[in-house]
PDB file of C-alpha atoms in Angstrom:
ATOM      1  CA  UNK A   1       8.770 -10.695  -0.287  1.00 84.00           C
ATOM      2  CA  UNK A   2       6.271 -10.554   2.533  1.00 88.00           C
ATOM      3  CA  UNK A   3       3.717 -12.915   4.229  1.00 89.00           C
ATOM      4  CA  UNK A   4       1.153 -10.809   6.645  1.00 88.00           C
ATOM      5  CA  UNK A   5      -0.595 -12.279   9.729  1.00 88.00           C
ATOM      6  CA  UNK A   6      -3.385 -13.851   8.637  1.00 86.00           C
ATOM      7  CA  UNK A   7      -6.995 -11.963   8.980  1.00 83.00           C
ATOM      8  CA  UNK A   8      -8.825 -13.571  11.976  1.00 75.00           C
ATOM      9  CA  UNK A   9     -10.517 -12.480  14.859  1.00 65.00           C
ATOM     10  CA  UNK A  10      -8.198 -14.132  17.092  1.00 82.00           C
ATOM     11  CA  UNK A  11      -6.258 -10.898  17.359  1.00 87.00           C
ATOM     12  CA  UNK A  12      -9.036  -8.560  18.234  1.00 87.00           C
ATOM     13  CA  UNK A  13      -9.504 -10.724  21.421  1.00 90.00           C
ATOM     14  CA  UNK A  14      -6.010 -10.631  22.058  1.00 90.00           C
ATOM     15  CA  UNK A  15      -6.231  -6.698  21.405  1.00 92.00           C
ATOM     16  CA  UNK A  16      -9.694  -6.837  24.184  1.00 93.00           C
ATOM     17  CA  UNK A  17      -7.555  -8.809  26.613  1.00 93.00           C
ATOM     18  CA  UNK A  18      -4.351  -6.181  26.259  1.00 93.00           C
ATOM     19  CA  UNK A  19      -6.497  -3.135  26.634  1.00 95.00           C
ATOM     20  CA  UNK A  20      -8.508  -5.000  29.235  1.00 95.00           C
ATOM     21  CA  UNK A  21      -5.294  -5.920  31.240  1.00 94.00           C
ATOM     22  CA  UNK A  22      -4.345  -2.268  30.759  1.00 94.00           C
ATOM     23  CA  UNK A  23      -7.073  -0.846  32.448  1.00 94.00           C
ATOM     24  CA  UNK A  24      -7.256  -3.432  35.694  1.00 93.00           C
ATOM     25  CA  UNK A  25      -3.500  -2.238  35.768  1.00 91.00           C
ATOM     26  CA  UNK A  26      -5.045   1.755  35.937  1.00 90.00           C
ATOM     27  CA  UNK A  27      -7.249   0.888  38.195  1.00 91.00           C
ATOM     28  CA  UNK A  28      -5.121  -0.843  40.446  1.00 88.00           C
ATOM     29  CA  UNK A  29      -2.491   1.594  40.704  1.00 85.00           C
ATOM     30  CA  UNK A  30      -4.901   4.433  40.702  1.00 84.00           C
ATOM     31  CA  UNK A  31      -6.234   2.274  44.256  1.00 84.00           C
ATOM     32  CA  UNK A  32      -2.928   2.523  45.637  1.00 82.00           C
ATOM     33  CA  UNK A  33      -2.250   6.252  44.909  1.00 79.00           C
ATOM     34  CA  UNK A  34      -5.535   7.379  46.982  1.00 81.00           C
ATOM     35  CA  UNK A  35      -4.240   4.695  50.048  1.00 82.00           C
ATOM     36  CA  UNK A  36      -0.950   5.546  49.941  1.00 77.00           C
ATOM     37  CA  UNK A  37      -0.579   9.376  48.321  1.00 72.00           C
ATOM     38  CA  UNK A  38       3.141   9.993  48.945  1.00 75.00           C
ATOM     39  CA  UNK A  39       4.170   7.216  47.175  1.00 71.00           C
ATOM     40  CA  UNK A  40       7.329   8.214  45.878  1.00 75.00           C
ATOM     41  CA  UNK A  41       7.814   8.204  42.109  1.00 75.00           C
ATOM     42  CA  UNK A  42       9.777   5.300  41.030  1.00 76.00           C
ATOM     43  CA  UNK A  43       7.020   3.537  42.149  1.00 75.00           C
ATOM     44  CA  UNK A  44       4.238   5.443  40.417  1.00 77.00           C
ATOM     45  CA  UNK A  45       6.441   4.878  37.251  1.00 80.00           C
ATOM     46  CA  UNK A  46       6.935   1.095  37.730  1.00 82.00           C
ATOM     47  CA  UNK A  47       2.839   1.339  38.161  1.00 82.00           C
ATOM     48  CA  UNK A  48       2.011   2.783  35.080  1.00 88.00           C
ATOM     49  CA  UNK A  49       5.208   0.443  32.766  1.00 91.00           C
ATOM     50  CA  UNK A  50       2.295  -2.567  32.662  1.00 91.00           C
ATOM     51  CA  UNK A  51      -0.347   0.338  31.609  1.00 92.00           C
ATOM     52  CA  UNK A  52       1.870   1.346  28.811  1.00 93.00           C
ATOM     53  CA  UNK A  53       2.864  -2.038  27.696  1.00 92.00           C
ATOM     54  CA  UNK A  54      -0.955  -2.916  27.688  1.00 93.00           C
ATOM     55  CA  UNK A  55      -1.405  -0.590  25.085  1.00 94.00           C
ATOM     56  CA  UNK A  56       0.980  -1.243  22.872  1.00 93.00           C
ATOM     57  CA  UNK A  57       0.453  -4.795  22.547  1.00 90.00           C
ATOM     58  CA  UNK A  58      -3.419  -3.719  22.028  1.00 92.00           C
ATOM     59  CA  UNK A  59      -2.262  -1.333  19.240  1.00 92.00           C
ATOM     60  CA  UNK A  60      -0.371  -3.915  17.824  1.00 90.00           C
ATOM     61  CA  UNK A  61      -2.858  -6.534  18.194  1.00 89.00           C
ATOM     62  CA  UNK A  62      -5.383  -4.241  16.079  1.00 89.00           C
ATOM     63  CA  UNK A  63      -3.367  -3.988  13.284  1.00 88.00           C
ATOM     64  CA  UNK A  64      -1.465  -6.853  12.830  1.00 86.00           C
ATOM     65  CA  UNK A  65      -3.699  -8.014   9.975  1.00 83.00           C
ATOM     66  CA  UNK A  66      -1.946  -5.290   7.960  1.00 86.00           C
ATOM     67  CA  UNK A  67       1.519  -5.773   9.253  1.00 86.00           C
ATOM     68  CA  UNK A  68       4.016  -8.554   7.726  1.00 88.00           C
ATOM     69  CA  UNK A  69       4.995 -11.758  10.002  1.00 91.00           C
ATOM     70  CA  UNK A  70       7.853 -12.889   8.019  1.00 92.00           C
ATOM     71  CA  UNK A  71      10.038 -10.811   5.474  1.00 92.00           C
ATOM     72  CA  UNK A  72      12.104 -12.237   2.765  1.00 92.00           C
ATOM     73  CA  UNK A  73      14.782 -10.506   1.467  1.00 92.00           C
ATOM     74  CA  UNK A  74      17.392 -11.581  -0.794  1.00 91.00           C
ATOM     75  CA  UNK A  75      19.756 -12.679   1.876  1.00 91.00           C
ATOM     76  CA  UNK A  76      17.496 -13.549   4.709  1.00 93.00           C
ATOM     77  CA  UNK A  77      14.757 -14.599   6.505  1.00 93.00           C
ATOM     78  CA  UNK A  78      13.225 -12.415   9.264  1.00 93.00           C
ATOM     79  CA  UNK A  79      10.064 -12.589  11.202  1.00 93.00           C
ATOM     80  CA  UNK A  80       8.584 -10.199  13.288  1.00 90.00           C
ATOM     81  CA  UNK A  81       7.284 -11.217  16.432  1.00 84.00           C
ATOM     82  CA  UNK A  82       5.936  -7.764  17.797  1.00 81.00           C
ATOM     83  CA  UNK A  83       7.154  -4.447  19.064  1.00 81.00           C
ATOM     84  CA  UNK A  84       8.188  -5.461  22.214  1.00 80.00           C
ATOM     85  CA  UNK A  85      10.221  -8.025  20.850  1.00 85.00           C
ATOM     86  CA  UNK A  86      13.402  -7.889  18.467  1.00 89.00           C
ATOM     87  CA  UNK A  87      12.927  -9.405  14.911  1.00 91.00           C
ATOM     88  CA  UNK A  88      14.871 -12.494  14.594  1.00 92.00           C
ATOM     89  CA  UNK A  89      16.554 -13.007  11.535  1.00 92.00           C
ATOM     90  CA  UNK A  90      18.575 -15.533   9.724  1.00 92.00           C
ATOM     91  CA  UNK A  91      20.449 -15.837   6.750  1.00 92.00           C
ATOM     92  CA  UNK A  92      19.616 -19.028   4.124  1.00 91.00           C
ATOM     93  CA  UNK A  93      22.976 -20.145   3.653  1.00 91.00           C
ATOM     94  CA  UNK A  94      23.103 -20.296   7.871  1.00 91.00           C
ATOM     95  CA  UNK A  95      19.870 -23.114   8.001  1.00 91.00           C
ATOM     96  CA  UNK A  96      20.866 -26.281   8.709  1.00 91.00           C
ATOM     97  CA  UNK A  97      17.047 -27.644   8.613  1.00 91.00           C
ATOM     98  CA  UNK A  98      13.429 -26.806   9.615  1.00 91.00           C
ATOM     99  CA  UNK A  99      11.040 -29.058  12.197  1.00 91.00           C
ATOM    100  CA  UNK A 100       7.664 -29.045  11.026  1.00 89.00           C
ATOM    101  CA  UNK A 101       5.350 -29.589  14.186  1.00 89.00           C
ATOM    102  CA  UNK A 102       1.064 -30.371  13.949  1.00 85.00           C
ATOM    103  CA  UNK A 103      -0.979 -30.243  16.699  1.00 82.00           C
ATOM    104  CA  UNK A 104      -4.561 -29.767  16.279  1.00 79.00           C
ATOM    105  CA  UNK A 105      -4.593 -26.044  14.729  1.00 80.00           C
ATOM    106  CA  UNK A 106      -1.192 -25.096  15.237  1.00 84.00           C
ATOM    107  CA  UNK A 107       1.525 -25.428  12.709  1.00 88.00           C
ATOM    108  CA  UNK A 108       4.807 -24.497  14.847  1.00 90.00           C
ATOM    109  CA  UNK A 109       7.726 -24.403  12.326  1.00 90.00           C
ATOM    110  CA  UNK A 110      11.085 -24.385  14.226  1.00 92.00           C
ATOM    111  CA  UNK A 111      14.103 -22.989  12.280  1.00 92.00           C
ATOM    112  CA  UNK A 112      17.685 -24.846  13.372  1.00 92.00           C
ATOM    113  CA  UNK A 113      20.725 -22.987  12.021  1.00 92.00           C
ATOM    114  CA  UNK A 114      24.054 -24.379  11.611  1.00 91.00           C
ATOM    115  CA  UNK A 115      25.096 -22.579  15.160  1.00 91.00           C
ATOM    116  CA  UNK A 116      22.749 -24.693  17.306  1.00 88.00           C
ATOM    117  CA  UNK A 117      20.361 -21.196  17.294  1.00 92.00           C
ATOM    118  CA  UNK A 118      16.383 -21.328  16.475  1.00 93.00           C
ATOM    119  CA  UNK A 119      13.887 -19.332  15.051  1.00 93.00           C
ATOM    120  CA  UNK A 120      10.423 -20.503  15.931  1.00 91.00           C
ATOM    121  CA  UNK A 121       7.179 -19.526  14.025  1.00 91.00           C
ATOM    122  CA  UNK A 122       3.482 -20.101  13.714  1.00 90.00           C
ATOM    123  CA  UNK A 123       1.948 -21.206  10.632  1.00 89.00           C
ATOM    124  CA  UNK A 124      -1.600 -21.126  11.077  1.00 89.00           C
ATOM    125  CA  UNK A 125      -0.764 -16.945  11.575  1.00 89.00           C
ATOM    126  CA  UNK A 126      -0.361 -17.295   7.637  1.00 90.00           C
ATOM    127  CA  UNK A 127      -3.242 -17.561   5.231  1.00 89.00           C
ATOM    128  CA  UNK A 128      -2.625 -21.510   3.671  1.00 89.00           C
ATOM    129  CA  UNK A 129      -1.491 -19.796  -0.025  1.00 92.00           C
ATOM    130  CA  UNK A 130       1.440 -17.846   2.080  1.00 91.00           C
ATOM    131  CA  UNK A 131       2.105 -20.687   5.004  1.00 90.00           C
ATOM    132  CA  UNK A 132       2.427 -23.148   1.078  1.00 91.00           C
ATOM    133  CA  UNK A 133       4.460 -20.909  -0.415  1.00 93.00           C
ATOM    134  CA  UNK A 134       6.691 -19.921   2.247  1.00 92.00           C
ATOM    135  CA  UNK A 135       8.143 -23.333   2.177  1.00 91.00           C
ATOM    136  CA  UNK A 136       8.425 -24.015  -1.430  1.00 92.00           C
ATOM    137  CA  UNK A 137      10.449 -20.508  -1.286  1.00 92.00           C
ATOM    138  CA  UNK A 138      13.036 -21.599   1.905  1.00 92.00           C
ATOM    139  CA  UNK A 139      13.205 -24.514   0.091  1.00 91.00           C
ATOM    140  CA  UNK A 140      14.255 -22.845  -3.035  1.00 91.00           C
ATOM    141  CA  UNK A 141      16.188 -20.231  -1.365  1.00 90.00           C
ATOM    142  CA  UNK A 142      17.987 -22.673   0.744  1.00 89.00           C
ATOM    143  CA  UNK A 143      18.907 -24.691  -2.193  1.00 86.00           C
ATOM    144  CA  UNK A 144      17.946 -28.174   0.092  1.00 85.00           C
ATOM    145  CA  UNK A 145      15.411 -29.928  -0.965  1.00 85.00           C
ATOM    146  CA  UNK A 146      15.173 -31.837   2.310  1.00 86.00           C
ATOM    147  CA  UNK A 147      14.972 -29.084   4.391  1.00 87.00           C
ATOM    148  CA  UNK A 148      11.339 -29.897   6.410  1.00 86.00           C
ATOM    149  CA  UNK A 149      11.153 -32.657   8.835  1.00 83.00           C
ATOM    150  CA  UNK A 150       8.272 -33.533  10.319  1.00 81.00           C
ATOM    151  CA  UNK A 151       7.906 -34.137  14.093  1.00 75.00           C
ATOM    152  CA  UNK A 152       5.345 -35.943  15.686  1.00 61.00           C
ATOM    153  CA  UNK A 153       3.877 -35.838  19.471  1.00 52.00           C
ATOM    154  CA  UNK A 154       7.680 -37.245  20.911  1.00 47.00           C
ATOM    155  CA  UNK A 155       9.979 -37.941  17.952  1.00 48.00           C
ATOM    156  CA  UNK A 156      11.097 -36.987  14.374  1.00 45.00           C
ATOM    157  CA  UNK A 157       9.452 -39.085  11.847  1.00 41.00           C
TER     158      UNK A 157
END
């Protein structure tokens, strides 16, 4: 069972501001090269590395609408946070409880497992029906019915 990132345009900016980060990257190296043409190149490389990774955040940022945040699968909960970055995954029978956190927009959901590990996600990246459901199934999945808790600005209520 999977929950995709919610449709907004929130990620098209963050695809403009890759792309855009991308190019001042170009351009800057690109200035370099003409003042300093026998630039060896290792450096050249390590010149174009925040080019490349530019673009594949911007990719990714395009078409994360179609792409799944967190996967369910029988055993385990993983959730995707983007190519650069490993999916983190946890089995159900390893969750020792989940922090709830509200602030303004954001709904940060912090996964504690029994070996003092976490898995942190956003919520408001999930439509409500998904972000609703999501917890009835951990909960279900889990088998504890007290598995939320709900933390306020400095302490667990």
């Amino acid at each position: 069972m999977g929950y995709r990132f919610s449709d907004t345009s929130d990620w098209s900016k963050q695809a403009f501001g890759s792309f855009a980060a991308a190019v001042i990257a170009l351009i800057s190296m690109v200035l370099t090269v003409q003042r300093q043409p026998d630039m060896e190149v290792i450096f050249l490389s390590l010149g174009l590395l925040p080019v490349v990774i530019g673009v594949i955040r911007g990719i990714h940022y395009m078409n994360r609408s179609s792409q799944d945040y967190i996967n369910m699968t029988p055993s385990e909960l993983e959730v995707n946070h983007g190519p650069l970055l490993p999916t983190k995954r946890a089995n159900y029978y390893d969750i020792a409880y989940c922090v709830e956190f509200h602030n303004y927009d954001r709904k940060i959901i912090t996964i504690k497992l029994i070996n003092d590990k976490e898995i942190t996600f956003h919520g408001e990246w999930l439509t409500e029906n998904d972000y609703a459901e999501l917890k009835n199934e951990l909960v279900r999945r889990t088998g504890n019915d007290k598995l939320f808790r709900f933390r306020g600005s400095e302490k667990v209520l």
